[in-house]
Coordinates of N, CA and C in Angstrom, one line a residue:
M1 N -34.2 67.0 -7.5 CA -35.0 67.5 -8.5 C -34.9 66.7 -9.8
K2 N -36.0 66.4 -10.5 CA -36.0 65.6 -11.7 C -36.3 66.5 -12.8
I3 N -35.5 66.5 -13.9 CA -35.8 67.2 -15.1 C -36.0 66.2 -16.2
A4 N -36.8 66.6 -17.1 CA -37.0 65.8 -18.3 C -36.6 66.6 -19.5
I5 N -36.0 66.0 -20.5 CA -35.6 66.7 -21.7 C -35.8 65.7 -22.9
A6 N -36.7 66.2 -23.8 CA -37.0 65.4 -25.0 C -35.8 65.6 -25.9
H7 N -35.3 64.5 -26.6 CA -34.1 64.6 -27.4 C -34.2 63.8 -28.7
W8 N -33.4 64.2 -29.6 CA -33.3 63.6 -30.9 C -31.9 63.9 -31.5
Q9 N -31.2 62.8 -31.7 CA -29.8 62.9 -32.3 C -28.9 63.9 -31.5
S10 N -28.9 63.8 -30.1 CA -28.0 64.6 -29.2 C -28.4 66.0 -29.2
R11 N -29.6 66.3 -29.6 CA -30.2 67.7 -29.6 C -31.5 67.7 -28.9
V12 N -31.9 68.9 -28.5 CA -33.3 69.0 -28.0 C -34.3 68.7 -29.1
S13 N -35.2 67.9 -28.8 CA -36.2 67.6 -29.8 C -37.0 68.9 -30.2
P14 N -37.2 69.1 -31.5 CA -37.8 70.4 -31.9 C -39.3 70.6 -31.5
V15 N -40.0 69.5 -31.4 CA -41.5 69.6 -30.9 C -41.7 68.5 -29.9
F16 N -42.0 68.9 -28.7 CA -42.3 68.0 -27.6 C -43.5 67.1 -27.8
D17 N -44.5 67.7 -28.4 CA -45.8 67.0 -28.6 C -45.7 65.7 -29.3
V18 N -44.7 65.6 -30.2 CA -44.4 64.3 -31.0 C -43.1 63.7 -30.8
A19 N -42.4 64.1 -29.7 CA -41.1 63.5 -29.4 C -41.3 62.1 -28.9
D20 N -40.4 61.2 -29.2 CA -40.4 59.9 -28.7 C -39.4 59.6 -27.5
N21 N -38.3 60.3 -27.5 CA -37.3 60.0 -26.5 C -37.1 61.0 -25.5
L22 N -36.8 60.6 -24.3 CA -36.8 61.5 -23.2 C -35.6 61.1 -22.3
F23 N -34.8 62.0 -21.8 CA -33.9 61.8 -20.7 C -34.5 62.3 -19.4
L24 N -34.5 61.4 -18.4 CA -34.9 61.8 -17.1 C -33.7 61.9 -16.3
I25 N -33.4 63.2 -15.8 CA -32.1 63.5 -15.1 C -32.4 64.0 -13.7
T26 N -31.7 63.3 -12.8 CA -31.9 63.7 -11.4 C -30.7 64.7 -11.0
I27 N -31.1 65.8 -10.5 CA -30.0 66.8 -10.1 C -30.1 66.9 -8.6
E28 N -29.0 66.9 -7.9 CA -28.8 67.1 -6.5 C -27.6 68.0 -6.2
D29 N -27.8 69.0 -5.4 CA -26.7 69.9 -5.0 C -26.0 70.5 -6.2
G30 N -26.8 70.8 -7.2 CA -26.2 71.5 -8.4 C -25.5 70.6 -9.4
R31 N -25.7 69.3 -9.2 CA -25.0 68.4 -10.2 C -25.9 67.3 -10.6
E32 N -25.6 66.8 -11.8 CA -26.4 65.6 -12.3 C -25.9 64.3 -11.5
V33 N -26.8 63.6 -10.9 CA -26.4 62.4 -10.2 C -27.0 61.1 -10.9
H34 N -27.9 61.3 -11.8 CA -28.5 60.1 -12.4 C -29.1 60.5 -13.7
R35 N -29.0 59.6 -14.8 CA -29.7 59.9 -16.1 C -30.1 58.6 -16.6
E36 N -31.4 58.6 -17.1 CA -31.9 57.4 -17.7 C -32.6 57.8 -19.0
S37 N -32.6 57.0 -20.0 CA -33.2 57.2 -21.3 C -34.5 56.5 -21.3
L38 N -35.6 57.1 -21.7 CA -36.9 56.5 -21.8 C -37.6 56.8 -23.1
R39 N -38.5 55.9 -23.4 CA -39.3 56.1 -24.6 C -40.7 56.5 -24.2
L40 N -41.2 57.6 -24.7 CA -42.5 58.1 -24.3 C -43.6 57.3 -25.0
A41 N -44.6 56.9 -24.2 CA -45.7 56.1 -24.8 C -46.9 56.9 -25.2
G42 N -47.3 57.9 -24.4 CA -48.5 58.7 -24.6 C -48.3 59.7 -25.7
C43 N -49.3 59.9 -26.5 CA -49.3 60.9 -27.6 C -50.2 62.0 -27.3
D44 N -51.3 61.7 -26.6 CA -52.3 62.8 -26.3 C -51.7 63.7 -25.2
P45 N -52.2 64.9 -25.1 CA -51.7 65.8 -24.0 C -51.9 65.3 -22.6
F46 N -53.0 64.6 -22.3 CA -53.2 64.1 -21.0 C -52.4 62.8 -20.7
G47 N -52.2 62.0 -21.7 CA -51.3 60.9 -21.5 C -49.9 61.2 -21.3
R48 N -49.4 62.2 -22.1 CA -48.0 62.7 -21.9 C -47.9 63.3 -20.5
T49 N -48.8 64.1 -20.1 CA -48.8 64.7 -18.8 C -48.8 63.7 -17.7
R50 N -49.6 62.7 -17.8 CA -49.7 61.6 -16.7 C -48.4 60.9 -16.7
E51 N -47.8 60.6 -17.9 CA -46.5 59.9 -17.9 C -45.4 60.7 -17.2
L52 N -45.3 62.0 -17.5 CA -44.3 62.8 -16.8 C -44.5 62.9 -15.3
S53 N -45.8 63.1 -15.0 CA -46.1 63.2 -13.6 C -45.8 61.9 -12.8
D54 N -46.1 60.8 -13.4 CA -45.9 59.5 -12.8 C -44.3 59.3 -12.6
L55 N -43.5 59.9 -13.4 CA -42.1 59.8 -13.4 C -41.5 60.7 -12.3
G56 N -42.3 61.6 -11.8 CA -41.9 62.6 -10.7 C -41.1 63.7 -11.3
V57 N -41.4 64.1 -12.6 CA -40.7 65.2 -13.3 C -41.2 66.5 -12.6
D58 N -40.2 67.3 -12.3 CA -40.4 68.7 -11.8 C -40.3 69.8 -12.8
V59 N -39.4 69.6 -13.8 CA -39.2 70.5 -14.8 C -39.0 69.8 -16.2
L60 N -39.7 70.3 -17.2 CA -39.5 69.8 -18.6 C -38.8 70.9 -19.4
L61 N -37.7 70.5 -20.0 CA -36.9 71.3 -20.9 C -37.2 70.7 -22.3
C62 N -37.7 71.6 -23.2 CA -38.1 71.1 -24.5 C -38.1 72.2 -25.6
G63 N -38.3 71.8 -26.8 CA -38.4 72.7 -27.9 C -39.9 73.3 -27.9
A64 N -40.4 73.3 -29.1 CA -41.8 73.8 -29.2 C -42.8 72.9 -28.5
V65 N -43.8 73.5 -27.9 CA -44.8 72.7 -27.2 C -46.1 73.4 -27.4
S66 N -47.2 72.6 -27.7 CA -48.5 73.2 -27.9 C -49.1 73.8 -26.6
R67 N -49.9 74.8 -26.8 CA -50.5 75.5 -25.7 C -51.3 74.5 -24.8
G68 N -52.0 73.6 -25.4 CA -52.8 72.6 -24.6 C -52.0 71.7 -23.8
L69 N -50.9 71.2 -24.3 CA -50.0 70.3 -23.6 C -49.3 71.1 -22.5
E70 N -48.8 72.3 -22.8 CA -48.1 73.1 -21.8 C -49.1 73.4 -20.6
K71 N -50.4 73.7 -20.9 CA -51.3 74.0 -19.8 C -51.6 72.7 -18.9
A72 N -51.6 71.6 -19.6 CA -51.9 70.4 -18.8 C -50.6 70.0 -17.9
L73 N -49.5 70.3 -18.5 CA -48.2 70.0 -17.7 C -48.2 71.0 -16.5
V74 N -48.4 72.2 -16.7 CA -48.3 73.2 -15.6 C -49.4 72.9 -14.6
A75 N -50.6 72.5 -15.0 CA -51.7 72.2 -14.1 C -51.3 70.9 -13.2
A76 N -50.4 70.1 -13.7 CA -49.9 68.9 -13.0 C -48.8 69.3 -12.1
G77 N -48.3 70.5 -12.1 CA -47.2 70.9 -11.2 C -45.9 70.8 -11.9
I78 N -45.8 70.6 -13.2 CA -44.5 70.5 -13.9 C -44.2 71.8 -14.6
Q79 N -43.1 72.4 -14.2 CA -42.6 73.7 -14.8 C -42.1 73.4 -16.2
V80 N -42.5 74.2 -17.2 CA -42.2 74.0 -18.6 C -41.3 75.1 -19.0
L81 N -40.0 74.7 -19.5 CA -39.1 75.7 -20.1 C -39.0 75.3 -21.5
G82 N -39.9 75.9 -22.3 CA -40.0 75.5 -23.7 C -39.3 76.4 -24.7
F83 N -39.4 76.1 -26.0 CA -38.9 76.8 -27.1 C -37.3 76.9 -27.0
L84 N -36.7 75.9 -26.5 CA -35.3 75.7 -26.4 C -34.8 75.0 -27.6
G85 N -33.6 75.2 -28.0 CA -33.0 74.4 -29.1 C -31.5 74.3 -28.9
G86 N -31.0 73.3 -29.6 CA -29.5 73.2 -29.6 C -29.1 71.8 -29.0
K87 N -27.8 71.8 -28.7 CA -27.2 70.5 -28.2 C -27.7 70.2 -26.8
L88 N -28.0 69.0 -26.7 CA -28.6 68.5 -25.4 C -27.7 68.8 -24.2
E89 N -26.4 68.6 -24.3 CA -25.6 68.8 -23.1 C -25.4 70.3 -22.8
S90 N -25.5 71.1 -23.8 CA -25.4 72.6 -23.6 C -26.6 73.1 -22.8
I91 N -27.8 72.6 -23.2 CA -29.0 73.0 -22.5 C -29.0 72.5 -21.0
V92 N -28.6 71.2 -20.8 CA -28.6 70.6 -19.5 C -27.6 71.4 -18.6
S93 N -26.5 71.7 -19.2 CA -25.4 72.5 -18.4 C -26.0 73.9 -18.1
A94 N -26.6 74.6 -19.1 CA -27.2 75.9 -18.8 C -28.3 75.8 -17.7
F95 N -29.1 74.8 -17.7 CA -30.1 74.6 -16.7 C -29.5 74.5 -15.3
I96 N -28.5 73.6 -15.2 CA -27.8 73.4 -13.9 C -27.1 74.6 -13.4
D97 N -26.6 75.4 -14.3 CA -25.9 76.6 -14.0 C -26.9 77.8 -13.7
G98 N -28.2 77.5 -13.8 CA -29.2 78.6 -13.5 C -29.3 79.6 -14.6
Q99 N -29.1 79.2 -15.9 CA -29.2 80.2 -17.0 C -30.4 79.9 -17.9
L100 N -31.3 79.1 -17.4 CA -32.6 78.9 -18.2 C -33.8 79.3 -17.4
N101 N -33.6 80.3 -16.6 CA -34.7 80.7 -15.7 C -36.0 81.0 -16.5
D102 N -36.0 81.7 -17.6 CA -37.2 82.0 -18.2 C -37.5 81.2 -19.5
G103 N -36.7 80.2 -19.7 CA -36.9 79.2 -20.8 C -36.8 79.9 -22.2
R104 N -36.2 81.0 -22.3 CA -36.1 81.7 -23.6 C -34.6 81.9 -24.0
L105 N -33.7 81.1 -23.5 CA -32.3 81.3 -23.8 C -32.1 81.1 -25.3
P106 N -31.3 81.9 -25.9 CA -31.0 81.7 -27.4 C -30.5 80.3 -27.6
R107 N -30.7 79.8 -28.8 CA -30.3 78.4 -29.1 C -28.8 78.1 -28.7
A108 N -28.6 77.1 -28.0 CA -27.3 76.7 -27.5 C -26.7 75.7 -28.4
D109 N -25.9 76.2 -29.4 CA -25.2 75.2 -30.3 C -23.8 75.1 -29.9

């Protein structure tokens, strides 16, 4: 499974629509096996969606996300767990531990 998480200064980026940096994390058997940092190129909803889809992203973990972008991502088969906030590693750990099922976990600081 590949998850993407928009980040800024070791935290979840507050608004995915304008985020520049993304970690692409591969998870196998309940553990992280690979992580790479990428710079997002697309700014419009369809460009962002195409970019994540081309990367093989299954799940996006993010802060706020516009309704239009979220709809485009879901239509492309990408699960969106939005409105998350806090330290990047806390969010990744909570996801791997199965504690972000509904995407509405209180801020993980």
